[in-house]
C-alpha cells in the first residue's frame, strides 16, 4: 500500500499533455529535496503516456480518472485497464461523484470496475459520499453503507489492502463549500465503522481514507489535522501550482512526524 499521507490530484478535463508535463517540472523544482507525502497525479487520458515518461524519474505516482470494466470490445469512447497499464498507470479513480451523478454510474458499475482494476494489481481510489439532501435528512450513514456494501461486493480481505477510499460529500465538491472538521471526522468514523462490520478492525484502521471537497491551502491545515483523515483527493486546487504546493506543504508540516 502507498504510504500515508496521500495527496491525489484529479485534473478532470483540464490540461493538455504539454501543460501537464510543464506543471510537473515546475512543481518538482518547488519541492526538490523535500520530504513529501505520497503524491498521485490523475490527468486526462491524453496525458498519461507523456506524464509517465517524466514521472518515471520523479517520486510521484500516476493515476487515471476512470476505466471501463471490459478488457476490449465495441465500446466507443471507453478505455481498458490494459491500455492504462501500458501507460504506466498505478492508480485509478473509481466512482467519482461526477461519474455517479452526471454519467449515472451505478454501484454495480463501480463494483465491476473495482474488480477489473484489482485483477491487474492496480490500486483503486474508491470514491463515496452523500448529496446535500441526504445529509439534511440524516441519511448520510445509509448512503455510505449502500455505496460501500454494493461497491465492495465480492472484494475479500486480502484485496482490501490495495484499496484507497476517498470520502467526497457531493455538496462540497466544486462549490467552494467544504465540510467542517467535525463533519469530516464524523463521516470518516462512519466509514471505518462500516468497514469494521464488513471486514475487520485491522482493515478499518489501516485503509487510507482521503477527504475530497473544496480543499484549498487555507483549509487544508485544519483538515489534515482532523482525526481519521489520511490525505486529500483534490480537484480545482490541484490545477494551480501555488495552491497545490501550499496544500502539500500543509500536509507535510502537519502529518509527517
Coordinates of N, CA and C in Angstrom, one line a residue:
X1 N 0.8 -1.2 0.0 CA 0.0 0.0 0.0 C 0.9 1.2 0.0
X2 N 0.5 2.2 -0.7 CA 1.2 3.5 -0.8 C 1.2 4.1 0.7
X3 N 2.3 4.7 1.1 CA 2.4 5.3 2.4 C 1.5 6.5 2.6
X4 N 0.9 6.6 3.8 CA 0.2 7.7 4.2 C 1.2 8.8 4.7
X5 N 0.8 10.1 4.6 CA -0.4 10.7 4.0 C -0.3 10.7 2.5
X6 N -1.5 10.8 1.8 CA -1.6 10.8 0.4 C -2.3 12.0 -0.1
X7 N -1.7 12.6 -1.2 CA -2.4 13.7 -1.8 C -2.6 13.3 -3.3
X8 N -3.8 13.2 -3.7 CA -4.1 12.8 -5.1 C -4.7 14.0 -5.8
X9 N -4.2 14.3 -7.0 CA -4.7 15.4 -7.9 C -5.5 14.9 -9.0
X10 N -6.8 15.3 -9.0 CA -7.7 14.9 -10.1 C -7.9 16.1 -11.0
X11 N -7.2 16.1 -12.1 CA -7.3 17.2 -13.0 C -8.5 17.3 -13.9
X12 N -9.4 16.3 -13.8 CA -10.6 16.2 -14.5 C -10.4 16.5 -16.0
X13 N -11.2 17.4 -16.7 CA -11.0 17.7 -18.1 C -10.2 19.0 -18.2
X14 N -9.0 19.0 -17.7 CA -8.1 20.1 -17.7 C -6.7 19.7 -18.1
X15 N -5.9 20.6 -18.7 CA -4.5 20.5 -19.1 C -4.2 19.5 -20.2
X16 N -3.6 20.1 -21.3 CA -3.0 19.3 -22.4 C -1.8 18.5 -21.9
X17 N -1.4 17.5 -22.7 CA -0.1 16.8 -22.3 C 1.0 17.8 -22.0
X18 N 1.2 18.8 -22.9 CA 2.3 19.7 -22.7 C 2.2 20.5 -21.4
X19 N 0.9 20.9 -21.1 CA 0.7 21.7 -19.9 C 0.9 20.8 -18.6
X20 N 0.6 19.5 -18.7 CA 0.7 18.6 -17.6 C 2.2 18.4 -17.3
X21 N 3.0 18.2 -18.3 CA 4.4 17.9 -18.2 C 5.1 19.2 -17.6
X22 N 4.7 20.4 -18.1 CA 5.3 21.6 -17.6 C 4.9 21.8 -16.1
X23 N 3.7 21.5 -15.7 CA 3.3 21.6 -14.3 C 4.1 20.7 -13.4
X24 N 4.3 19.5 -13.8 CA 5.1 18.5 -13.0 C 6.5 19.0 -12.9
X25 N 7.1 19.5 -13.9 CA 8.5 20.0 -13.8 C 8.6 21.2 -12.9
X26 N 7.6 22.1 -12.9 CA 7.7 23.3 -12.1 C 7.4 22.9 -10.6
X27 N 6.5 22.0 -10.4 CA 6.2 21.5 -9.0 C 7.4 20.8 -8.4
X28 N 8.1 20.0 -9.2 CA 9.3 19.3 -8.7 C 10.4 20.2 -8.3
X29 N 10.5 21.3 -9.1 CA 11.5 22.3 -8.7 C 11.2 23.0 -7.4
X30 N 9.9 23.2 -7.1 CA 9.5 23.8 -5.9 C 9.7 22.8 -4.7
X31 N 9.5 21.5 -4.9 CA 9.6 20.6 -3.8 C 10.9 19.8 -3.7
X32 N 11.8 20.2 -4.6 CA 13.1 19.5 -4.7 C 13.8 19.3 -3.4
X33 N 14.2 18.1 -3.1 CA 15.0 17.7 -1.9 C 14.2 17.8 -0.6
X34 N 12.8 17.9 -0.7 CA 12.0 17.9 0.5 C 11.3 16.6 0.7
X35 N 11.1 16.2 1.9 CA 10.3 15.0 2.2 C 8.9 15.4 2.0
X36 N 8.2 14.6 1.2 CA 6.8 14.9 0.8 C 5.8 13.8 1.1
X37 N 4.5 14.0 1.2 CA 3.6 12.9 1.2 C 3.6 12.2 -0.1
X38 N 2.9 11.1 -0.1 CA 2.7 10.3 -1.4 C 1.8 11.1 -2.3
X39 N 2.3 11.5 -3.5 CA 1.5 12.3 -4.4 C 1.1 11.5 -5.7
X40 N -0.2 11.5 -6.0 CA -0.7 10.8 -7.2 C -1.3 11.8 -8.1
X41 N -0.9 11.8 -9.4 CA -1.4 12.7 -10.4 C -2.4 11.9 -11.3
X42 N -3.6 12.4 -11.4 CA -4.6 11.8 -12.3 C -5.0 12.7 -13.4
X43 N -4.3 12.8 -14.5 CA -4.6 13.7 -15.6 C -5.6 13.1 -16.5
X44 N -6.0 13.8 -17.6 CA -6.9 13.2 -18.6 C -6.1 12.1 -19.3
X45 N -6.9 11.2 -19.9 CA -6.3 10.1 -20.6 C -5.2 10.5 -21.6
X46 N -5.4 11.6 -22.3 CA -4.5 12.0 -23.4 C -3.1 12.3 -22.8
X47 N -3.0 12.6 -21.5 CA -1.7 13.0 -20.9 C -1.0 11.8 -20.3
X48 N -1.6 10.7 -20.1 CA -1.0 9.6 -19.3 C 0.4 9.2 -19.9
X49 N 0.5 9.0 -21.2 CA 1.8 8.5 -21.7 C 2.9 9.5 -21.5
X50 N 2.6 10.8 -21.8 CA 3.6 11.8 -21.7 C 4.0 12.0 -20.2
X51 N 3.0 12.0 -19.3 CA 3.4 12.2 -17.9 C 4.1 11.0 -17.3
X52 N 3.8 9.8 -17.8 CA 4.5 8.7 -17.3 C 6.0 8.8 -17.6
X53 N 6.3 9.3 -18.7 CA 7.7 9.5 -19.1 C 8.5 10.4 -18.1
X54 N 7.9 11.4 -17.7 CA 8.6 12.3 -16.7 C 8.5 11.8 -15.3
X55 N 7.3 11.2 -15.0 CA 7.1 10.6 -13.6 C 8.1 9.5 -13.3
X56 N 8.6 8.8 -14.3 CA 9.5 7.7 -14.1 C 10.8 8.1 -13.4
X57 N 11.1 9.4 -13.6 CA 12.3 10.0 -12.9 C 12.0 10.8 -11.7
X58 N 10.7 10.8 -11.3 CA 10.3 11.6 -10.1 C 9.7 10.6 -9.1
X59 N 9.5 11.1 -7.9 CA 9.0 10.2 -6.8 C 7.5 10.5 -6.7
X60 N 6.7 10.6 -7.8 CA 5.3 10.7 -7.8 C 4.7 9.5 -8.4
X61 N 3.4 9.4 -8.3 CA 2.7 8.2 -8.9 C 1.6 8.7 -9.9
X62 N 1.3 7.8 -10.9 CA 0.4 8.1 -11.9 C -0.9 7.4 -11.8
X63 N -2.0 8.2 -11.9 CA -3.3 7.6 -11.8 C -4.2 8.0 -13.0
X64 N -5.3 7.2 -13.2 CA -6.3 7.6 -14.2 C -7.6 8.0 -13.6
X65 N -8.4 8.7 -14.3 CA -9.7 9.2 -13.7 C -10.8 8.2 -13.8
X66 N -10.7 7.2 -14.6 CA -11.8 6.3 -14.9 C -11.3 5.1 -15.7
X67 N -12.1 4.0 -15.8 CA -11.8 2.9 -16.7 C -13.1 2.2 -17.0
X68 N -13.1 1.4 -18.0 CA -14.2 0.5 -18.3 C -13.9 -0.9 -17.8
X69 N -15.0 -1.6 -17.5 CA -14.8 -2.9 -16.9 C -14.5 -4.1 -17.8
X70 N -14.7 -3.8 -19.1 CA -14.3 -4.8 -20.1 C -12.9 -4.6 -20.6
X71 N -12.2 -5.7 -21.0 CA -10.8 -5.6 -21.5 C -10.7 -5.0 -22.9
X72 N -11.7 -5.3 -23.7 CA -11.7 -4.8 -25.1 C -13.1 -5.0 -25.7
X73 N -13.3 -4.4 -26.8 CA -14.6 -4.6 -27.5 C -15.1 -3.3 -28.2
X74 N -16.4 -3.4 -28.6 CA -17.1 -2.3 -29.3 C -17.7 -1.4 -28.3
X75 N -16.8 -0.6 -27.6 CA -17.3 0.3 -26.6 C -16.7 1.7 -26.9
X76 N -17.3 2.3 -27.8 CA -16.7 3.6 -28.3 C -16.5 4.6 -27.2
X77 N -15.4 5.2 -27.2 CA -15.1 6.2 -26.2 C -14.6 5.7 -24.8
X78 N -14.5 4.4 -24.6 CA -14.1 3.9 -23.4 C -12.6 3.5 -23.4
X79 N -12.0 3.2 -22.2 CA -10.6 2.8 -22.2 C -10.5 1.7 -21.2
X80 N -9.6 0.7 -21.5 CA -9.5 -0.5 -20.8 C -8.3 -0.5 -19.8
X81 N -8.3 -1.4 -18.9 CA -7.2 -1.5 -17.9 C -5.9 -1.8 -18.6
X82 N -5.9 -2.7 -19.7 CA -4.7 -3.0 -20.4 C -4.1 -1.7 -21.0
X83 N -4.9 -0.9 -21.5 CA -4.5 0.4 -22.1 C -3.8 1.3 -21.0
X84 N -4.5 1.3 -19.8 CA -3.9 2.2 -18.8 C -2.6 1.6 -18.2
X85 N -2.5 0.3 -18.1 CA -1.3 -0.3 -17.6 C -0.1 0.0 -18.6
X86 N -0.4 0.0 -19.9 CA 0.6 0.2 -20.9 C 1.1 1.7 -20.8
X87 N 0.3 2.5 -20.2 CA 0.7 3.9 -20.0 C 1.4 4.1 -18.6
X88 N 1.6 3.1 -17.9 CA 2.3 3.2 -16.6 C 1.4 3.6 -15.4
X89 N 0.1 3.5 -15.6 CA -0.9 3.8 -14.5 C -0.8 2.9 -13.3
X90 N -0.7 3.5 -12.1 CA -0.7 2.7 -10.9 C -1.9 2.8 -10.0
X91 N -2.7 3.8 -10.3 CA -4.0 4.0 -9.5 C -5.1 4.4 -10.5
X92 N -6.3 4.1 -10.1 CA -7.5 4.5 -10.9 C -8.6 5.1 -10.0
X93 N -9.1 6.2 -10.3 CA -10.2 6.8 -9.5 C -11.5 6.0 -10.0
X94 N -12.2 5.5 -9.1 CA -13.5 4.8 -9.4 C -14.6 5.4 -8.6
X95 N -15.7 5.7 -9.3 CA -16.9 6.1 -8.6 C -16.9 7.6 -8.2
X96 N -16.1 8.4 -8.9 CA -16.2 9.8 -8.5 C -17.6 10.3 -8.6
X97 N -18.0 11.3 -7.8 CA -19.3 11.8 -7.8 C -19.8 12.3 -9.2
X98 N -18.9 12.8 -10.0 CA -19.3 13.3 -11.3 C -19.6 12.1 -12.2
X99 N -18.9 11.0 -12.0 CA -19.3 9.8 -12.7 C -20.6 9.2 -12.3
X100 N -20.9 9.3 -11.0 CA -22.1 8.8 -10.4 C -23.3 9.6 -10.9
X101 N -23.2 10.9 -10.8 CA -24.3 11.8 -10.9 C -24.5 12.4 -12.3
X102 N -23.4 12.6 -13.0 CA -23.5 13.2 -14.4 C -23.7 12.0 -15.4
X103 N -22.9 11.0 -15.2 CA -22.9 9.8 -16.2 C -23.7 8.6 -15.7
X104 N -24.3 8.8 -14.5 CA -25.3 7.8 -14.0 C -24.7 6.4 -13.7
X105 N -23.4 6.4 -13.3 CA -22.8 5.1 -12.9 C -23.5 4.6 -11.7
X106 N -23.8 3.3 -11.7 CA -24.4 2.7 -10.5 C -23.4 2.1 -9.6
X107 N -23.8 1.7 -8.4 CA -22.9 0.9 -7.5 C -22.4 -0.4 -8.2
X108 N -23.3 -1.0 -9.0 CA -22.9 -2.2 -9.7 C -21.8 -2.0 -10.7
X109 N -22.0 -0.9 -11.5 CA -20.9 -0.5 -12.4 C -19.6 -0.3 -11.7
X110 N -19.7 0.4 -10.6 CA -18.5 0.8 -9.8 C -17.8 -0.5 -9.3
X111 N -18.6 -1.4 -8.8 CA -18.1 -2.7 -8.3 C -17.4 -3.5 -9.4
X112 N -18.0 -3.5 -10.6 CA -17.3 -4.2 -11.7 C -16.0 -3.6 -12.0
X113 N -15.9 -2.3 -12.0 CA -14.6 -1.6 -12.3 C -13.6 -1.8 -11.2
X114 N -14.0 -1.9 -9.9 CA -13.1 -2.2 -8.9 C -12.5 -3.6 -9.1
X115 N -13.3 -4.5 -9.4 CA -12.8 -5.9 -9.6 C -11.8 -5.9 -10.8
X116 N -12.1 -5.2 -11.9 CA -11.3 -5.1 -13.1 C -9.9 -4.5 -12.7
X117 N -9.9 -3.4 -12.0 CA -8.7 -2.8 -11.6 C -7.8 -3.7 -10.7
X118 N -8.4 -4.3 -9.7 CA -7.7 -5.2 -8.8 C -7.1 -6.4 -9.5
X119 N -7.8 -6.9 -10.5 CA -7.2 -8.1 -11.3 C -5.9 -7.7 -12.0
X120 N -5.7 -6.5 -12.2 CA -4.4 -6.0 -12.9 C -3.4 -5.6 -11.8
X121 N -3.7 -5.8 -10.5 CA -2.8 -5.4 -9.5 C -2.6 -3.9 -9.4
X122 N -3.6 -3.2 -9.8 CA -3.6 -1.7 -9.8 C -4.5 -1.3 -8.6
X123 N -4.2 -0.1 -8.0 CA -4.9 0.3 -6.8 C -6.1 1.2 -7.2
X124 N -7.3 0.9 -6.8 CA -8.5 1.7 -7.0 C -8.5 2.8 -5.9
X125 N -8.9 4.0 -6.3 CA -9.3 5.1 -5.4 C -10.8 5.2 -5.4
X126 N -11.4 4.5 -4.5 CA -12.9 4.3 -4.5 C -13.6 5.5 -3.8
X127 N -14.3 6.2 -4.6 CA -15.0 7.4 -4.1 C -16.4 7.2 -3.6
X128 N -16.7 7.7 -2.4 CA -18.1 7.6 -1.9 C -18.5 9.0 -1.3
X129 N -19.8 9.2 -1.1 CA -20.2 10.4 -0.5 C -21.7 10.7 -0.7
X130 N -22.2 11.5 0.1 CA -23.7 11.8 0.1 C -24.0 13.2 -0.6
X131 N -25.2 13.3 -1.1 CA -25.7 14.6 -1.6 C -26.2 15.4 -0.4
X132 N -26.5 16.7 -0.7 CA -26.9 17.6 0.3 C -28.2 17.2 1.0
X133 N -29.2 16.7 0.1 CA -30.5 16.3 0.7 C -30.3 15.0 1.6
X134 N -29.3 14.2 1.3 CA -29.0 13.0 2.2 C -28.6 13.5 3.5
X135 N -27.7 14.5 3.5 CA -27.2 15.0 4.8 C -28.3 15.7 5.6
X136 N -29.1 16.5 4.9 CA -30.1 17.3 5.6 C -31.2 16.4 6.2
X137 N -31.4 15.2 5.6 CA -32.4 14.2 6.1 C -31.8 13.1 7.0
X138 N -30.5 13.4 7.4 CA -29.8 12.4 8.3 C -29.7 11.0 7.6
X139 N -29.5 11.0 6.3 CA -29.3 9.7 5.7 C -27.9 9.5 5.2
X140 N -26.9 10.2 5.7 CA -25.5 10.1 5.3 C -25.0 8.6 5.5
X141 N -25.3 8.1 6.7 CA -24.8 6.7 7.0 C -25.4 5.7 6.1
X142 N -26.7 5.9 5.8 CA -27.5 4.9 4.9 C -26.8 4.9 3.6
X143 N -26.5 6.1 3.0 CA -25.9 6.2 1.7 C -24.5 5.6 1.7
X144 N -23.7 5.9 2.7 CA -22.4 5.3 2.8 C -22.4 3.8 2.9
X145 N -23.3 3.3 3.7 CA -23.4 1.8 3.8 C -23.7 1.2 2.5
X146 N -24.7 1.7 1.8 CA -25.1 1.2 0.5 C -23.9 1.3 -0.5
X147 N -23.3 2.4 -0.6 CA -22.2 2.6 -1.5 C -21.0 1.6 -1.2
X148 N -20.7 1.4 0.1 CA -19.6 0.5 0.5 C -20.0 -1.0 0.3
X149 N -21.2 -1.3 0.7 CA -21.6 -2.7 0.6 C -21.7 -3.2 -0.9
X150 N -22.3 -2.3 -1.7 CA -22.5 -2.7 -3.1 C -21.2 -2.5 -3.9
X151 N -20.5 -1.5 -3.6 CA -19.3 -1.2 -4.3 C -18.2 -2.2 -4.1
X152 N -18.2 -2.8 -2.8 CA -17.1 -3.7 -2.4 C -17.6 -5.2 -2.5
X153 N -18.8 -5.4 -3.1 CA -19.3 -6.8 -3.2 C -18.3 -7.7 -3.8
X154 N -18.0 -8.8 -3.1 CA -17.1 -9.8 -3.7 C -15.6 -9.5 -3.5
X155 N -15.3 -8.4 -2.8 CA -13.9 -8.0 -2.5 C -13.6 -8.6 -1.2
X156 N -12.6 -9.5 -1.1 CA -12.2 -10.1 0.1 C -11.2 -9.3 0.9
X157 N -10.9 -9.8 2.1 CA -10.0 -9.0 3.0 C -8.6 -8.8 2.4
X158 N -8.1 -9.8 1.7 CA -6.8 -9.6 1.1 C -6.8 -8.5 0.0
X159 N -7.9 -8.4 -0.8 CA -8.0 -7.4 -1.8 C -8.0 -6.0 -1.2
X160 N -8.6 -5.8 0.0 CA -8.8 -4.5 0.6 C -7.4 -3.8 0.9
X161 N -6.3 -4.5 1.0 CA -5.0 -3.9 1.2 C -4.6 -3.1 0.0
X162 N -5.3 -3.2 -1.1 CA -4.9 -2.4 -2.3 C -5.9 -1.3 -2.6
X163 N -6.8 -1.0 -1.7 CA -7.9 0.0 -1.9 C -7.6 1.2 -1.1
X164 N -7.8 2.4 -1.7 CA -7.9 3.7 -1.1 C -9.3 4.2 -1.2
X165 N -9.9 4.7 -0.1 CA -11.2 5.3 -0.1 C -11.1 6.8 -0.1
X166 N -11.9 7.4 -0.9 CA -12.0 8.9 -0.8 C -13.4 9.3 -0.5
X167 N -13.6 10.0 0.7 CA -14.9 10.5 1.0 C -15.0 11.9 0.5
X168 N -16.0 12.0 -0.4 CA -16.3 13.3 -1.0 C -17.7 13.7 -0.9
X169 N -18.1 14.5 0.0 CA -19.5 14.9 0.1 C -19.9 15.7 -1.1
X170 N -20.9 15.3 -1.9 CA -21.2 15.9 -3.2 C -21.5 17.3 -3.0
X171 N -22.1 17.7 -1.9 CA -22.4 19.2 -1.7 C -21.2 20.0 -1.5
X172 N -20.0 19.4 -1.3 CA -18.8 20.2 -1.1 C -17.8 20.1 -2.2
X173 N -18.2 19.6 -3.4 CA -17.3 19.4 -4.5 C -17.5 20.5 -5.5
X174 N -16.5 21.3 -5.7 CA -16.5 22.4 -6.7 C -17.5 23.5 -6.4
X175 N -18.0 23.5 -5.1 CA -18.9 24.5 -4.7 C -18.3 25.7 -3.9
X176 N -17.1 25.5 -3.5 CA -16.4 26.4 -2.6 C -16.9 26.2 -1.1
X177 N -17.8 25.3 -0.9 CA -18.2 25.0 0.4 C -17.5 23.7 0.9
X178 N -16.8 23.7 2.0 CA -16.2 22.5 2.4 C -16.8 22.0 3.7
X179 N -16.8 20.7 3.9 CA -17.3 20.2 5.2 C -16.4 20.7 6.3
X180 N -16.9 21.1 7.4 CA -16.1 21.5 8.6 C -15.5 20.3 9.2
X181 N -14.4 20.4 10.0 CA -13.6 19.3 10.5 C -14.5 18.3 11.3
X182 N -15.4 18.8 12.1 CA -16.2 17.8 12.9 C -17.2 17.0 12.0
X183 N -17.6 17.5 10.8 CA -18.4 16.8 9.9 C -17.6 15.7 9.2
X184 N -16.3 16.1 8.8 CA -15.4 15.2 8.2 C -15.0 14.0 9.1
X185 N -14.7 14.4 10.3 CA -14.4 13.4 11.3 C -15.5 12.4 11.5
X186 N -16.7 12.9 11.7 CA -17.9 12.1 11.9 C -18.1 11.1 10.7
X187 N -17.9 11.6 9.5 CA -18.2 10.8 8.3 C -17.0 9.7 8.1
X188 N -15.8 10.1 8.4 CA -14.7 9.2 8.3 C -14.9 8.1 9.4
X189 N -15.3 8.5 10.6 CA -15.6 7.5 11.6 C -16.7 6.5 11.2
X190 N -17.8 7.0 10.5 CA -18.8 6.2 10.0 C -18.2 5.1 9.0
X191 N -17.4 5.6 8.1 CA -16.8 4.7 7.1 C -16.0 3.6 7.8
X192 N -15.2 4.0 8.8 CA -14.4 2.9 9.4 C -15.3 2.0 10.2
X193 N -16.4 2.5 10.8 CA -17.3 1.6 11.5 C -18.0 0.6 10.5
X194 N -18.3 1.1 9.3 CA -19.0 0.2 8.3 C -17.9 -0.8 7.8
X195 N -16.7 -0.4 7.6 CA -15.7 -1.4 7.2 C -15.4 -2.4 8.3
X196 N -15.5 -2.0 9.5 CA -15.3 -2.9 10.6 C -16.4 -4.0 10.5
X197 N -17.7 -3.6 10.3 CA -18.8 -4.5 10.1 C -18.6 -5.5 8.9
X198 N -18.0 -4.9 7.8 CA -17.8 -5.7 6.6 C -16.6 -6.6 6.6
X199 N -15.6 -6.1 7.3 CA -14.3 -6.8 7.3 C -13.7 -7.1 8.7
X200 N -12.8 -6.2 9.1 CA -12.1 -6.4 10.4 C -11.6 -5.1 10.9
X201 N -11.1 -5.2 12.2 CA -10.6 -4.0 12.8 C -9.3 -3.5 12.1
X202 N -8.5 -4.4 11.7 CA -7.2 -4.0 11.0 C -7.5 -3.3 9.7
X203 N -8.4 -3.8 9.0 CA -8.8 -3.2 7.7 C -9.4 -1.8 7.9
X204 N -10.3 -1.7 8.9 CA -11.0 -0.4 9.2 C -9.9 0.6 9.7
X205 N -8.9 0.2 10.4 CA -7.9 1.1 10.9 C -6.9 1.5 9.9
X206 N -6.5 0.5 9.1 CA -5.3 0.7 8.2 C -5.6 1.3 6.8
X207 N -6.9 1.1 6.3 CA -7.2 1.6 5.0 C -7.1 3.1 4.9
X208 N -6.4 3.7 3.9 CA -6.3 5.1 3.8 C -7.7 5.7 3.4
X209 N -8.1 6.7 4.1 CA -9.4 7.4 3.8 C -9.0 8.9 3.5
X210 N -9.2 9.3 2.3 CA -8.9 10.7 1.9 C -10.2 11.5 2.0
X211 N -10.0 12.8 2.2 CA -11.1 13.7 2.1 C -11.0 14.5 0.8
X212 N -12.2 14.6 0.1 CA -12.2 15.4 -1.1 C -13.4 16.3 -1.1
X213 N -13.2 17.6 -1.2 CA -14.3 18.5 -1.3 C -13.9 20.0 -1.0
X214 N -13.6 20.7 -2.1 CA -13.1 22.1 -2.0 C -12.0 22.3 -1.0
X215 N -11.0 21.4 -1.1 CA -9.7 21.5 -0.3 C -8.9 22.6 -0.9
X216 N -8.4 23.5 -0.1 CA -7.6 24.6 -0.5 C -6.5 24.8 0.5
X217 N -5.5 25.7 0.2 CA -4.4 25.9 1.2 C -4.9 26.4 2.5
X218 N -6.0 27.3 2.5 CA -6.4 27.9 3.7 C -7.2 27.0 4.6
X219 N -7.7 25.8 4.1 CA -8.4 24.9 5.0 C -7.7 23.5 5.1
X220 N -6.7 23.3 4.3 CA -6.0 22.0 4.3 C -5.3 21.7 5.6
X221 N -4.8 22.8 6.2 CA -4.0 22.5 7.5 C -5.0 22.0 8.6
X222 N -6.1 22.6 8.7 CA -7.1 22.2 9.7 C -7.6 20.8 9.4
X223 N -7.9 20.6 8.1 CA -8.5 19.3 7.7 C -7.5 18.1 7.8
X224 N -6.2 18.3 7.5 CA -5.3 17.2 7.6 C -5.0 16.9 9.1
X225 N -5.3 17.8 10.0 CA -5.2 17.5 11.4 C -6.4 16.8 12.0
X226 N -7.5 16.7 11.2 CA -8.7 16.1 11.6 C -8.5 14.6 11.8
X227 N -9.0 14.0 12.9 CA -8.9 12.6 13.1 C -9.5 11.8 12.0
X228 N -8.7 10.8 11.6 CA -9.2 9.9 10.5 C -8.9 10.3 9.1
X229 N -8.4 11.5 8.9 CA -8.1 12.0 7.5 C -6.7 11.6 7.2
X230 N -6.5 10.8 6.1 CA -5.2 10.3 5.7 C -4.6 11.0 4.5
X231 N -5.3 12.1 4.1 CA -4.9 12.9 3.0 C -6.0 13.4 2.2
X232 N -5.8 13.8 1.0 CA -6.8 14.5 0.2 C -6.9 14.0 -1.3
X233 N -8.1 14.1 -1.8 CA -8.3 14.0 -3.3 C -8.8 15.4 -3.7
X234 N -7.9 16.0 -4.5 CA -8.1 17.4 -4.8 C -8.4 17.7 -6.3
X235 N -9.4 18.5 -6.5 CA -9.8 18.9 -7.9 C -9.2 20.2 -8.3
X236 N -10.0 21.2 -8.2 CA -9.6 22.5 -8.7 C -8.3 23.1 -8.2
X237 N -8.0 22.9 -6.9 CA -6.8 23.5 -6.4 C -5.5 22.8 -6.9
X238 N -5.7 21.5 -7.4 CA -4.5 20.8 -7.9 C -4.1 21.3 -9.3
X239 N -4.9 22.2 -9.9 CA -4.5 22.7 -11.2 C -3.6 24.0 -11.1
X240 N -3.6 24.5 -9.9 CA -2.8 25.8 -9.6 C -1.5 25.4 -8.9
X241 N -0.4 25.8 -9.4 CA 0.9 25.4 -8.9 C 1.1 25.9 -7.4
X242 N 0.7 27.2 -7.2 CA 0.9 27.8 -5.9 C 0.0 27.1 -4.9
X243 N -1.3 26.9 -5.3 CA -2.3 26.4 -4.3 C -1.9 24.9 -4.0
X244 N -1.6 24.1 -5.0 CA -1.3 22.7 -4.8 C 0.0 22.5 -4.0
X245 N 1.0 23.3 -4.3 CA 2.2 23.2 -3.5 C 2.0 23.6 -2.0
X246 N 1.1 24.6 -1.8 CA 0.7 25.0 -0.5 C 0.0 24.0 0.3
X247 N -0.9 23.2 -0.4 CA -1.6 22.1 0.3 C -0.6 21.0 0.7
X248 N 0.3 20.7 -0.3 CA 1.3 19.7 0.0 C 2.2 20.1 1.2
X249 N 2.6 21.3 1.3 CA 3.4 21.8 2.4 C 2.6 21.6 3.7
X250 N 1.3 22.0 3.7 CA 0.5 21.8 4.9 C 0.4 20.4 5.3
X251 N 0.2 19.5 4.4 CA 0.1 18.1 4.7 C 1.4 17.6 5.3
X252 N 2.5 18.0 4.7 CA 3.8 17.6 5.2 C 4.1 18.2 6.6
X253 N 3.8 19.4 6.8 CA 4.1 20.0 8.1 C 3.2 19.5 9.3
X254 N 2.0 19.0 8.9 CA 1.1 18.7 10.0 C 0.8 17.2 10.1
X255 N 1.4 16.4 9.3 CA 1.1 14.9 9.4 C 2.3 14.0 9.3
X256 N 3.4 14.5 8.8 CA 4.6 13.7 8.6 C 5.5 13.9 9.7
X257 N 5.2 13.3 10.9 CA 6.1 13.5 12.1 C 6.4 12.1 12.7

